Coordinates of C-alpha atoms in Angstrom, one line a residue:
Chain A
Q22 CA 58.7 76.3 177.6
V23 CA 61.3 76.4 180.3
Q24 CA 63.0 73.0 181.0
L25 CA 65.5 72.1 183.7
V26 CA 67.3 68.8 183.0
Q27 CA 69.5 67.4 185.8
S28 CA 72.3 64.9 185.7
G29 CA 71.8 61.3 186.6
T30 CA 71.8 59.1 189.7
E31 CA 74.9 59.1 191.9
V32 CA 76.2 56.6 194.5
K33 CA 78.9 58.0 196.8
K34 CA 80.9 56.9 199.8
P35 CA 80.7 58.7 203.1
G36 CA 83.2 61.6 203.2
S37 CA 83.2 62.1 199.5
S38 CA 81.6 64.9 197.4
V39 CA 78.9 65.0 194.7
K40 CA 78.3 67.5 192.0
V41 CA 74.9 67.7 190.4
S42 CA 74.2 69.7 187.2
C43 CA 71.0 71.4 186.0
K44 CA 70.8 72.6 182.4
A45 CA 68.2 75.2 181.6
S46 CA 66.6 75.7 178.2
G47 CA 63.6 77.6 176.8
G48 CA 64.0 80.8 178.8
T49 CA 66.3 83.5 180.0
F50 CA 68.9 81.8 182.3
S51 CA 70.7 84.8 183.7
N52 CA 67.9 86.8 185.3
Y53 CA 66.2 84.2 187.4
S54 CA 67.5 82.4 190.5
I55 CA 68.4 78.7 190.4
N56 CA 67.6 77.0 193.6
W57 CA 68.5 73.6 195.0
V58 CA 66.0 71.7 197.1
R59 CA 66.4 68.3 198.5
Q60 CA 64.1 65.6 199.7
A61 CA 65.2 62.7 201.8
P62 CA 63.3 59.4 201.4
G63 CA 59.8 59.8 202.7
Q64 CA 60.5 63.2 204.0
G65 CA 59.6 66.8 203.1
L66 CA 61.3 69.5 201.1
E67 CA 64.5 71.3 202.3
W68 CA 65.9 74.4 200.6
M69 CA 69.7 74.4 200.3
G70 CA 70.6 77.5 198.5
E71 CA 70.3 79.7 195.3
I72 CA 72.2 81.7 192.8
I73 CA 71.2 84.3 190.3
P74 CA 73.5 83.6 187.3
M75 CA 73.9 87.2 186.2
F76 CA 75.1 88.2 189.7
G77 CA 77.0 85.0 190.5
T78 CA 76.8 85.4 194.3
P79 CA 75.2 82.4 196.0
N80 CA 72.9 82.4 199.0
Y81 CA 73.1 79.3 201.2
A82 CA 70.9 77.9 204.0
Q83 CA 72.9 78.1 207.2
K84 CA 72.6 74.4 207.7
F85 CA 74.7 73.8 204.6
Q86 CA 77.2 76.7 204.9
G87 CA 80.7 75.3 204.4
R88 CA 79.6 72.1 202.7
V89 CA 77.7 73.3 199.7
T90 CA 78.9 75.2 196.6
I91 CA 76.4 76.5 194.0
I92 CA 77.7 78.0 190.8
A93 CA 76.2 78.9 187.4
D94 CA 77.6 79.2 184.0
E95 CA 75.8 81.8 181.9
F96 CA 77.5 80.6 178.7
T97 CA 76.2 77.0 178.9
S98 CA 73.0 77.8 181.0
I99 CA 74.1 75.1 183.5
A100 CA 74.0 75.4 187.2
Y101 CA 75.9 73.1 189.6
M102 CA 75.5 72.1 193.2
E103 CA 78.4 70.4 194.9
L104 CA 77.9 68.9 198.4
S105 CA 81.0 67.8 200.3
S106 CA 81.7 65.6 203.4
L107 CA 78.8 63.4 202.5
R108 CA 77.1 61.3 205.2
S109 CA 74.3 58.8 205.0
E110 CA 71.8 61.5 206.0
D111 CA 72.5 63.3 202.7
T112 CA 70.8 60.5 200.8
A113 CA 68.1 62.3 199.0
V114 CA 66.6 63.4 195.7
Y115 CA 68.1 66.7 194.8
Y116 CA 66.1 69.1 192.7
C117 CA 67.0 72.3 191.0
A118 CA 64.2 74.8 190.7
R119 CA 63.9 78.2 189.0
G120 CA 62.9 81.2 191.1
G121 CA 59.8 83.1 190.0
R122 CA 59.4 86.4 188.2
N123 CA 58.1 88.1 191.3
G124 CA 59.7 86.4 194.2
A125 CA 61.5 83.3 195.4
Y126 CA 58.8 80.8 194.8
F127 CA 59.8 78.0 192.4
D128 CA 57.9 77.8 189.1
Y129 CA 60.0 75.3 187.2
W130 CA 61.7 72.2 188.6
G131 CA 64.2 69.7 187.3
Q132 CA 63.3 66.0 187.3
G133 CA 65.4 65.3 190.4
T134 CA 68.7 63.5 191.0
L135 CA 68.9 60.7 193.4
V136 CA 72.1 60.8 195.5
T137 CA 72.7 57.7 197.6
V138 CA 75.5 57.9 200.3
S139 CA 76.5 54.4 201.4
S140 CA 79.7 52.6 202.4
Chain B
D5 CA 64.8 80.7 210.4
I6 CA 61.1 81.0 209.9
Q7 CA 59.3 77.8 210.8
M8 CA 56.3 76.8 208.7
T9 CA 53.7 74.4 210.3
Q10 CA 51.0 72.8 208.2
S11 CA 47.8 71.1 209.5
P12 CA 46.6 68.6 209.2
S13 CA 49.5 66.3 208.4
T14 CA 47.1 63.8 206.7
L15 CA 43.6 64.5 205.4
S16 CA 41.2 61.9 204.2
A17 CA 38.5 63.1 201.8
S18 CA 36.3 62.0 198.9
V19 CA 35.9 63.2 195.4
G20 CA 33.7 66.3 195.3
D21 CA 34.6 67.4 198.8
R22 CA 35.8 70.9 199.7
V23 CA 39.0 70.7 201.6
T24 CA 41.2 73.3 203.4
I25 CA 44.8 73.0 204.4
T26 CA 46.3 75.5 206.9
C27 CA 49.9 76.8 207.0
R28 CA 51.2 78.9 209.9
A29 CA 54.4 80.9 210.0
S30 CA 56.5 81.4 213.1
Q31 CA 56.7 85.1 212.3
T32 CA 54.9 87.4 209.9
I33 CA 55.8 86.8 206.2
S34 CA 53.3 89.3 204.7
S35 CA 52.0 87.5 201.6
W36 CA 55.2 85.8 200.6
L37 CA 53.8 82.3 200.5
A38 CA 53.6 79.6 197.9
W39 CA 51.8 76.3 197.7
Y40 CA 52.9 73.2 195.8
Q41 CA 51.5 69.8 194.9
Q42 CA 53.7 66.8 194.8
K43 CA 52.9 63.3 193.5
P44 CA 55.0 60.2 194.3
G45 CA 58.3 60.1 192.4
K46 CA 57.7 63.5 190.8
A47 CA 59.0 67.1 191.4
P48 CA 56.7 69.5 193.1
N49 CA 54.3 71.6 191.0
L50 CA 53.6 75.3 191.8
L51 CA 50.0 76.0 192.5
I52 CA 49.8 79.4 194.2
Y53 CA 52.3 82.2 194.7
K54 CA 52.1 85.4 196.8
A55 CA 49.4 83.7 199.0
S56 CA 46.5 84.0 196.5
N57 CA 47.8 84.1 193.0
L58 CA 47.0 81.1 190.9
E59 CA 49.8 79.9 188.7
S60 CA 49.1 79.7 185.0
G61 CA 47.5 76.4 184.0
V62 CA 46.4 75.5 187.5
P63 CA 42.7 74.6 187.8
S64 CA 40.5 77.3 189.3
R65 CA 39.3 74.9 192.0
F66 CA 42.5 75.7 193.8
S67 CA 42.6 78.9 195.8
G68 CA 44.8 80.4 198.4
S69 CA 44.2 83.1 201.1
G70 CA 45.8 84.7 204.1
S71 CA 48.5 87.1 205.1
G72 CA 50.8 87.6 208.0
T73 CA 51.2 84.3 209.8
E74 CA 48.1 82.2 208.7
F75 CA 47.4 80.9 205.3
T76 CA 45.0 78.4 203.7
L77 CA 44.9 76.4 200.5
T78 CA 41.4 75.4 199.5
I79 CA 40.3 72.9 196.9
S80 CA 36.7 73.6 196.1
S81 CA 35.7 70.2 194.7
L82 CA 38.2 67.4 194.9
Q83 CA 39.1 65.6 191.7
P84 CA 40.8 62.2 191.5
D85 CA 44.0 63.9 190.3
D86 CA 44.2 66.0 193.4
F87 CA 45.2 63.2 195.8
A88 CA 48.8 64.1 196.5
T89 CA 51.0 65.8 199.1
Y90 CA 50.8 69.6 199.5
Y91 CA 53.5 71.9 200.8
C92 CA 53.6 75.6 201.7
Q93 CA 56.8 77.6 201.4
Q94 CA 57.7 81.0 202.7
Y95 CA 60.0 83.4 200.8
N96 CA 59.8 86.4 203.1
S97 CA 63.4 86.1 204.3
Y98 CA 66.6 85.1 202.5
T99 CA 66.3 81.6 203.8
Y100 CA 63.3 79.9 202.3
T101 CA 61.5 77.2 204.3
F102 CA 58.8 74.7 203.6
G103 CA 56.0 73.2 205.7
Q104 CA 56.3 69.6 206.6
G105 CA 53.6 68.6 204.1
T106 CA 49.9 67.5 204.1
K107 CA 49.1 64.2 202.5
L108 CA 45.6 64.2 201.0
E109 CA 44.3 60.7 200.8
I110 CA 41.2 59.1 199.4
K111 CA 38.6 58.3 202.0

């Protein structure tokens, strides 16, 4: 069974950066996209970007271009999402999610990582 | 970006009811649409992909239909476990977008 396990809660200052990890187990890591989706408190889901580990080239939502970096390590089966220049509006739960076999729907999700940005 | 609009935003229903949620895309997305269920404090759970394909392990009371710009998620007979928030998501383009969500409440 595929599992995605994310790193723990983060509290950050405005202007700083956060790096969240997502460790995959139980499946083939390299062939499927790993996506990052965030959810602000009481709000909906927002896709941030993806990477297919075997190719290594990320695809970012335009909104986050220049502020987000997504990488994947095939040897450890860990994907990372780093978000810089944090502001209070970035307070959210950040999820990693695996892309499906037949398209970019998300069939497995991590448990979520709460990132709070506060001075 | 392709905009996804769900209706209604909130839906009140009773156990045993048949309910339908609609999702409209701002441009055609063929059948590249998924539906998710999310409960408070939990990650979303995939229900339907490619508009009408039921994900393994999802009860058969859930069904999806549509193509182009209009899609529906139907729950044939509501069960207590179904009260949650539902999201559609398009994956036609290389930027994936979600609907704003439909909260299904107990009447």
